[in-house]
């Protein structure tokens, strides 16, 4: 029998990450990369010391209470931890870690792609070309929204939000933000701080969400808040679908209050929202904000670093519970 800790890796990770994990742990892989049902997840957890899950594995309180005593750490392959009931895991004495920092560039890239794709009607143009339906051109054809020099509003000025702001500055955008705490001047870099979301929204030609899902932020973008945006704003969400009341977004997109939206995250994943997909003025991706080769390696290595620290008897760097 191996004396290495037993580790369940719930999804297919990069070859380099799986090779390092296999070197240092007695690993159980999910070779088919199929999503486990809650019962399958629980069953697989019964015989391991550690789990390295993604945001697709839900550790609700019901699951957590059934976890075995031997399971000591959940080292997430994600920065978001809303799939984990941290209170229940804390009560059970399970350590939880995440992977901050390493996905900030990749996620801000997708946010920028979504902003530009939505503003410049990229999905409409692409669909037209693929259908062989481009049969007309005029200066009035497919006119979109220019983002250069406009006001970029950011909710959640953590690591990803700060990179997004930096990219926006490259487009001469004026940065406005709301964050629970105002940033220090060296991080703020001239951005305008708003003390609450309501104050921020009227200043957002583009609004991009970069905050975690908490009981306070769930459903935060509702009818009343979409109404506070300037007419014709662009809305971007790469954070979590739960932040948005999708019916309110559909209403805002249908009325033109929001000119276009770029979305990487949805209330229902996988799958998205068929009612959103019916709208022309939307540019969507299937939750791939951090899906670059570089970042997937970095996320996997960071999760393994946390496991290594834990099993060496140290505090993992990215402990969240
Ligand atoms: C994250 O890290 O939270 C991303 O959404 C991918 O899981």
Coordinates of C-alpha atoms in Angstrom, one line a residue, residues 4-315:
X4 CA 1.2 8.8 -0.1
X5 CA -2.1 10.7 0.8
X6 CA -5.0 9.6 -1.4
X7 CA -6.3 12.3 -3.6
X8 CA -9.5 12.4 -5.7
X9 CA -9.2 14.7 -8.8
X10 CA -12.8 15.2 -9.9
X11 CA -12.3 16.4 -13.5
X12 CA -9.7 16.1 -16.3
X13 CA -6.8 18.5 -15.6
X14 CA -3.8 19.2 -17.8
X15 CA -1.4 16.4 -18.4
X16 CA 1.4 18.2 -16.5
X17 CA -0.8 18.7 -13.5
X18 CA -2.0 15.1 -13.4
X19 CA 1.6 13.9 -13.8
X20 CA 2.7 16.0 -10.8
X21 CA -0.3 14.8 -8.8
X22 CA 0.5 11.2 -9.6
X23 CA 4.1 11.7 -8.5
X24 CA 3.2 13.0 -5.1
X25 CA -0.2 11.4 -4.3
X26 CA -2.1 8.2 -4.6
X27 CA -4.5 9.7 -7.2
X28 CA -8.0 8.7 -8.3
X29 CA -8.7 10.3 -11.7
X30 CA -12.0 10.8 -13.5
X31 CA -10.8 9.5 -16.8
X32 CA -14.2 10.0 -18.6
X33 CA -14.4 13.6 -17.2
X34 CA -18.1 13.1 -16.5
X35 CA -19.8 15.2 -13.9
X36 CA -20.4 13.2 -10.8
X37 CA -23.9 13.2 -9.3
X38 CA -24.0 14.4 -5.7
X39 CA -24.2 10.7 -4.6
X40 CA -21.3 9.7 -6.9
X41 CA -19.2 12.5 -5.5
X42 CA -20.0 11.4 -1.9
X43 CA -19.1 7.8 -2.8
X44 CA -15.8 8.8 -4.3
X45 CA -14.9 10.9 -1.3
X46 CA -15.4 8.1 1.2
X47 CA -11.9 6.6 0.6
X48 CA -9.7 9.7 0.1
X49 CA -7.7 12.1 2.3
X50 CA -8.1 15.0 -0.1
X51 CA -10.2 16.2 -3.0
X52 CA -9.2 18.5 -5.8
X53 CA -12.5 19.6 -7.3
X54 CA -13.6 22.3 -9.8
X55 CA -16.6 24.7 -9.4
X56 CA -18.7 22.0 -11.0
X57 CA -18.7 19.8 -7.9
X58 CA -21.2 21.1 -5.3
X59 CA -20.2 20.6 -1.7
X60 CA -23.6 21.6 -0.2
X61 CA -24.3 21.1 3.5
X62 CA -26.2 17.9 2.7
X63 CA -23.0 16.5 1.0
X64 CA -20.6 17.9 3.6
X65 CA -22.4 16.2 6.6
X66 CA -21.9 12.8 4.8
X67 CA -18.1 13.3 4.2
X68 CA -15.9 10.9 6.0
X69 CA -13.6 11.9 8.8
X70 CA -10.5 11.0 6.9
X71 CA -11.2 13.7 4.3
X72 CA -9.1 16.6 5.5
X73 CA -8.8 19.1 2.7
X74 CA -10.7 20.3 -0.4
X75 CA -8.1 22.1 -2.6
X76 CA -10.3 23.8 -5.2
X77 CA -9.2 24.3 -8.8
X78 CA -11.1 27.6 -9.0
X79 CA -10.9 31.0 -7.4
X80 CA -14.7 31.0 -6.8
X81 CA -15.8 28.9 -3.8
X82 CA -19.5 29.4 -4.0
X83 CA -19.9 25.7 -4.8
X84 CA -18.6 24.9 -1.3
X85 CA -20.7 25.5 1.8
X86 CA -17.7 26.9 3.7
X87 CA -19.6 27.2 7.0
X88 CA -20.5 23.5 6.9
X89 CA -17.0 22.5 5.8
X90 CA -15.5 24.6 8.7
X91 CA -17.8 22.9 11.2
X92 CA -16.7 19.6 9.9
X93 CA -13.0 20.6 10.2
X94 CA -12.3 20.3 6.5
X95 CA -9.7 22.8 5.2
X96 CA -10.7 24.6 1.9
X97 CA -8.4 26.4 -0.5
X98 CA -8.8 28.2 -3.8
X99 CA -6.6 29.4 -6.7
X100 CA -6.5 33.2 -6.7
X101 CA -4.2 35.4 -8.8
X102 CA -3.3 32.8 -11.5
X103 CA -6.5 33.3 -13.5
X104 CA -6.8 37.0 -13.4
X105 CA -5.2 37.7 -16.8
X106 CA -7.2 35.0 -18.6
X107 CA -10.5 36.1 -17.0
X108 CA -9.9 39.7 -17.8
X109 CA -9.1 38.7 -21.4
X110 CA -12.5 37.0 -21.7
X111 CA -14.2 40.0 -20.1
X112 CA -12.6 42.2 -22.7
X113 CA -13.5 39.8 -25.5
X114 CA -17.1 39.8 -24.3
X115 CA -17.1 43.6 -24.0
X116 CA -15.9 44.1 -27.5
X117 CA -17.9 41.2 -28.9
X118 CA -21.1 42.6 -27.4
X119 CA -20.4 46.2 -28.3
X120 CA -19.4 45.4 -31.9
X121 CA -22.1 42.8 -32.6
X122 CA -19.6 40.0 -33.1
X123 CA -21.9 37.1 -32.8
X124 CA -24.4 38.6 -35.2
X125 CA -21.7 39.2 -37.8
X126 CA -20.2 35.7 -37.3
X127 CA -23.7 34.1 -37.7
X128 CA -24.4 36.0 -40.8
X129 CA -21.0 35.0 -42.4
X130 CA -21.4 31.3 -41.5
X131 CA -25.0 31.3 -42.9
X132 CA -23.7 32.8 -46.2
X133 CA -26.1 35.6 -45.6
X134 CA -23.8 38.6 -46.1
X135 CA -25.5 40.3 -49.1
X136 CA -25.4 43.9 -48.3
X137 CA -23.1 46.7 -47.1
X138 CA -23.7 50.4 -46.3
X139 CA -22.4 52.9 -43.7
X140 CA -25.6 52.2 -41.8
X141 CA -24.9 48.5 -41.7
X142 CA -24.2 46.7 -38.4
X143 CA -23.3 49.8 -36.5
X144 CA -22.2 49.1 -33.0
X145 CA -21.0 50.8 -29.8
X146 CA -17.4 52.1 -29.6
X147 CA -15.8 51.5 -26.2
X148 CA -12.6 53.5 -26.6
X149 CA -12.6 56.5 -24.2
X150 CA -15.9 55.4 -22.6
X151 CA -16.6 54.9 -18.9
X152 CA -15.9 51.3 -17.7
X153 CA -17.7 50.5 -14.4
X154 CA -16.4 47.6 -12.4
X155 CA -18.2 45.9 -9.5
X156 CA -15.6 44.0 -7.5
X157 CA -12.1 45.5 -7.7
X158 CA -10.2 42.4 -6.6
X159 CA -7.5 40.9 -8.6
X160 CA -9.5 40.3 -11.8
X161 CA -11.3 43.6 -11.5
X162 CA -7.9 45.4 -11.3
X163 CA -6.5 43.6 -14.4
X164 CA -9.8 44.5 -16.2
X165 CA -9.3 48.2 -15.2
X166 CA -5.7 48.1 -16.5
X167 CA -6.8 46.7 -19.9
X168 CA -9.5 49.3 -20.0
X169 CA -6.9 52.1 -19.5
X170 CA -5.2 50.7 -22.6
X171 CA -8.4 51.7 -24.4
X172 CA -8.4 55.1 -22.8
X173 CA -11.4 54.2 -20.7
X174 CA -12.3 56.1 -17.6
X175 CA -12.5 53.6 -14.7
X176 CA -15.2 53.7 -12.1
X177 CA -15.7 51.1 -9.5
X178 CA -17.6 49.8 -6.5
X179 CA -15.8 47.5 -4.0
X180 CA -16.6 46.7 -0.4
X181 CA -13.4 48.6 0.5
X182 CA -11.9 51.5 -1.3
X183 CA -8.5 50.6 -2.8
X184 CA -5.3 52.3 -1.8
X185 CA -4.2 55.0 -4.3
X186 CA -1.4 52.9 -5.8
X187 CA -4.0 50.2 -6.7
X188 CA -6.8 52.6 -7.6
X189 CA -4.6 54.4 -10.2
X190 CA -7.0 57.3 -10.6
X191 CA -10.1 55.2 -10.8
X192 CA -13.2 56.8 -9.3
X193 CA -14.6 55.0 -6.3
X194 CA -18.4 54.9 -5.7
X195 CA -19.6 54.1 -2.2
X196 CA -22.4 51.9 -3.4
X197 CA -23.6 50.1 -6.5
X198 CA -26.5 52.6 -7.0
X199 CA -24.0 55.5 -7.2
X200 CA -21.8 53.6 -9.6
X201 CA -24.4 52.4 -12.2
X202 CA -25.3 55.8 -13.9
X203 CA -21.5 56.2 -14.7
X204 CA -21.1 52.9 -16.6
X205 CA -21.1 53.0 -20.4
X206 CA -19.8 49.5 -19.9
X207 CA -20.5 47.5 -16.7
X208 CA -18.4 44.5 -15.9
X209 CA -19.0 42.2 -12.8
X210 CA -16.0 40.8 -11.0
X211 CA -17.3 40.1 -7.5
X212 CA -17.9 36.7 -5.8
X213 CA -21.4 35.3 -5.2
X214 CA -22.4 35.8 -1.6
X215 CA -25.9 36.1 0.0
X216 CA -25.5 39.9 -0.4
X217 CA -24.5 39.8 -4.1
X218 CA -26.9 37.0 -5.4
X219 CA -29.3 38.6 -7.8
X220 CA -27.7 42.0 -7.4
X221 CA -28.3 43.0 -11.0
X222 CA -32.1 43.2 -11.0
X223 CA -34.7 45.4 -12.8
X224 CA -34.1 48.4 -10.5
X225 CA -30.3 48.3 -11.0
X226 CA -30.4 47.8 -14.8
X227 CA -32.7 50.8 -14.9
X228 CA -29.9 52.9 -13.3
X229 CA -27.5 52.3 -16.2
X230 CA -27.2 54.9 -18.9
X231 CA -29.3 54.1 -22.0
X232 CA -27.4 51.8 -24.4
X233 CA -24.9 50.5 -21.8
X234 CA -22.9 47.3 -22.4
X235 CA -23.1 44.6 -19.7
X236 CA -20.4 42.0 -19.1
X237 CA -20.4 39.1 -16.7
X238 CA -17.5 36.8 -16.2
X239 CA -18.0 36.3 -12.5
X240 CA -21.0 34.1 -11.7
X241 CA -24.5 33.7 -13.2
X242 CA -26.1 33.9 -9.8
X243 CA -25.2 37.7 -9.6
X244 CA -27.8 38.4 -12.3
X245 CA -31.6 38.2 -12.4
X246 CA -31.6 36.8 -16.0
X247 CA -35.2 37.9 -16.6
X248 CA -34.3 41.4 -15.7
X249 CA -31.3 41.3 -18.1
X250 CA -33.6 40.0 -20.9
X251 CA -36.0 42.9 -20.2
X252 CA -33.2 45.4 -20.3
X253 CA -31.7 43.9 -23.6
X254 CA -35.2 43.7 -25.2
X255 CA -36.0 47.4 -24.4
X256 CA -32.5 48.6 -25.5
X257 CA -31.8 49.9 -22.0
X258 CA -28.8 47.6 -22.3
X259 CA -27.5 47.7 -25.9
X260 CA -25.7 44.4 -25.7
X261 CA -24.4 41.9 -23.1
X262 CA -21.3 39.7 -23.1
X263 CA -21.8 36.7 -20.8
X264 CA -19.5 33.8 -19.8
X265 CA -21.5 32.7 -16.8
X266 CA -25.2 31.7 -16.3
X267 CA -27.6 30.7 -13.6
X268 CA -27.8 27.3 -15.2
X269 CA -24.5 25.6 -16.1
X270 CA -23.8 23.8 -18.3
X271 CA -26.6 24.9 -20.7
X272 CA -27.1 28.6 -20.3
X273 CA -30.5 30.3 -20.8
X274 CA -32.4 29.6 -24.0
X275 CA -34.3 32.8 -23.6
X276 CA -31.1 34.8 -23.6
X277 CA -29.8 32.8 -26.7
X278 CA -32.9 34.0 -28.7
X279 CA -31.7 37.6 -28.4
X280 CA -29.5 39.1 -31.2
X281 CA -27.7 41.5 -28.9
X282 CA -25.8 39.0 -26.9
X283 CA -22.4 37.5 -27.2
X284 CA -22.0 34.4 -25.1
X285 CA -19.3 31.9 -24.1
X286 CA -19.6 28.6 -22.1
X287 CA -17.8 29.6 -18.8
X288 CA -14.3 29.5 -20.3
X289 CA -12.9 32.6 -18.6
X290 CA -9.8 30.8 -17.2
X291 CA -9.6 28.2 -20.0
X292 CA -6.1 28.9 -21.4
X293 CA -3.3 26.3 -21.4
X294 CA -1.1 28.6 -19.3
X295 CA -3.8 29.3 -16.7
X296 CA -5.1 25.7 -16.5
X297 CA -1.6 24.6 -15.6
X298 CA -1.2 27.4 -13.2
X299 CA -4.5 26.6 -11.4
X300 CA -3.6 23.0 -11.1
X301 CA -0.2 23.6 -9.8
X302 CA -1.5 26.2 -7.3
X303 CA -4.1 23.6 -6.0
X304 CA -1.3 21.1 -5.7
X305 CA 0.9 23.7 -3.9
X306 CA -1.9 24.1 -1.4
X307 CA -2.2 20.3 -0.9
X308 CA 1.6 19.9 -0.5
X309 CA 1.7 22.7 2.2
X310 CA -1.2 21.0 4.0
X311 CA 0.3 17.5 4.0
X312 CA 3.7 19.0 5.1
X313 CA 1.9 20.3 8.2
X314 CA 1.9 24.0 7.0
X315 CA -0.9 26.5 6.4

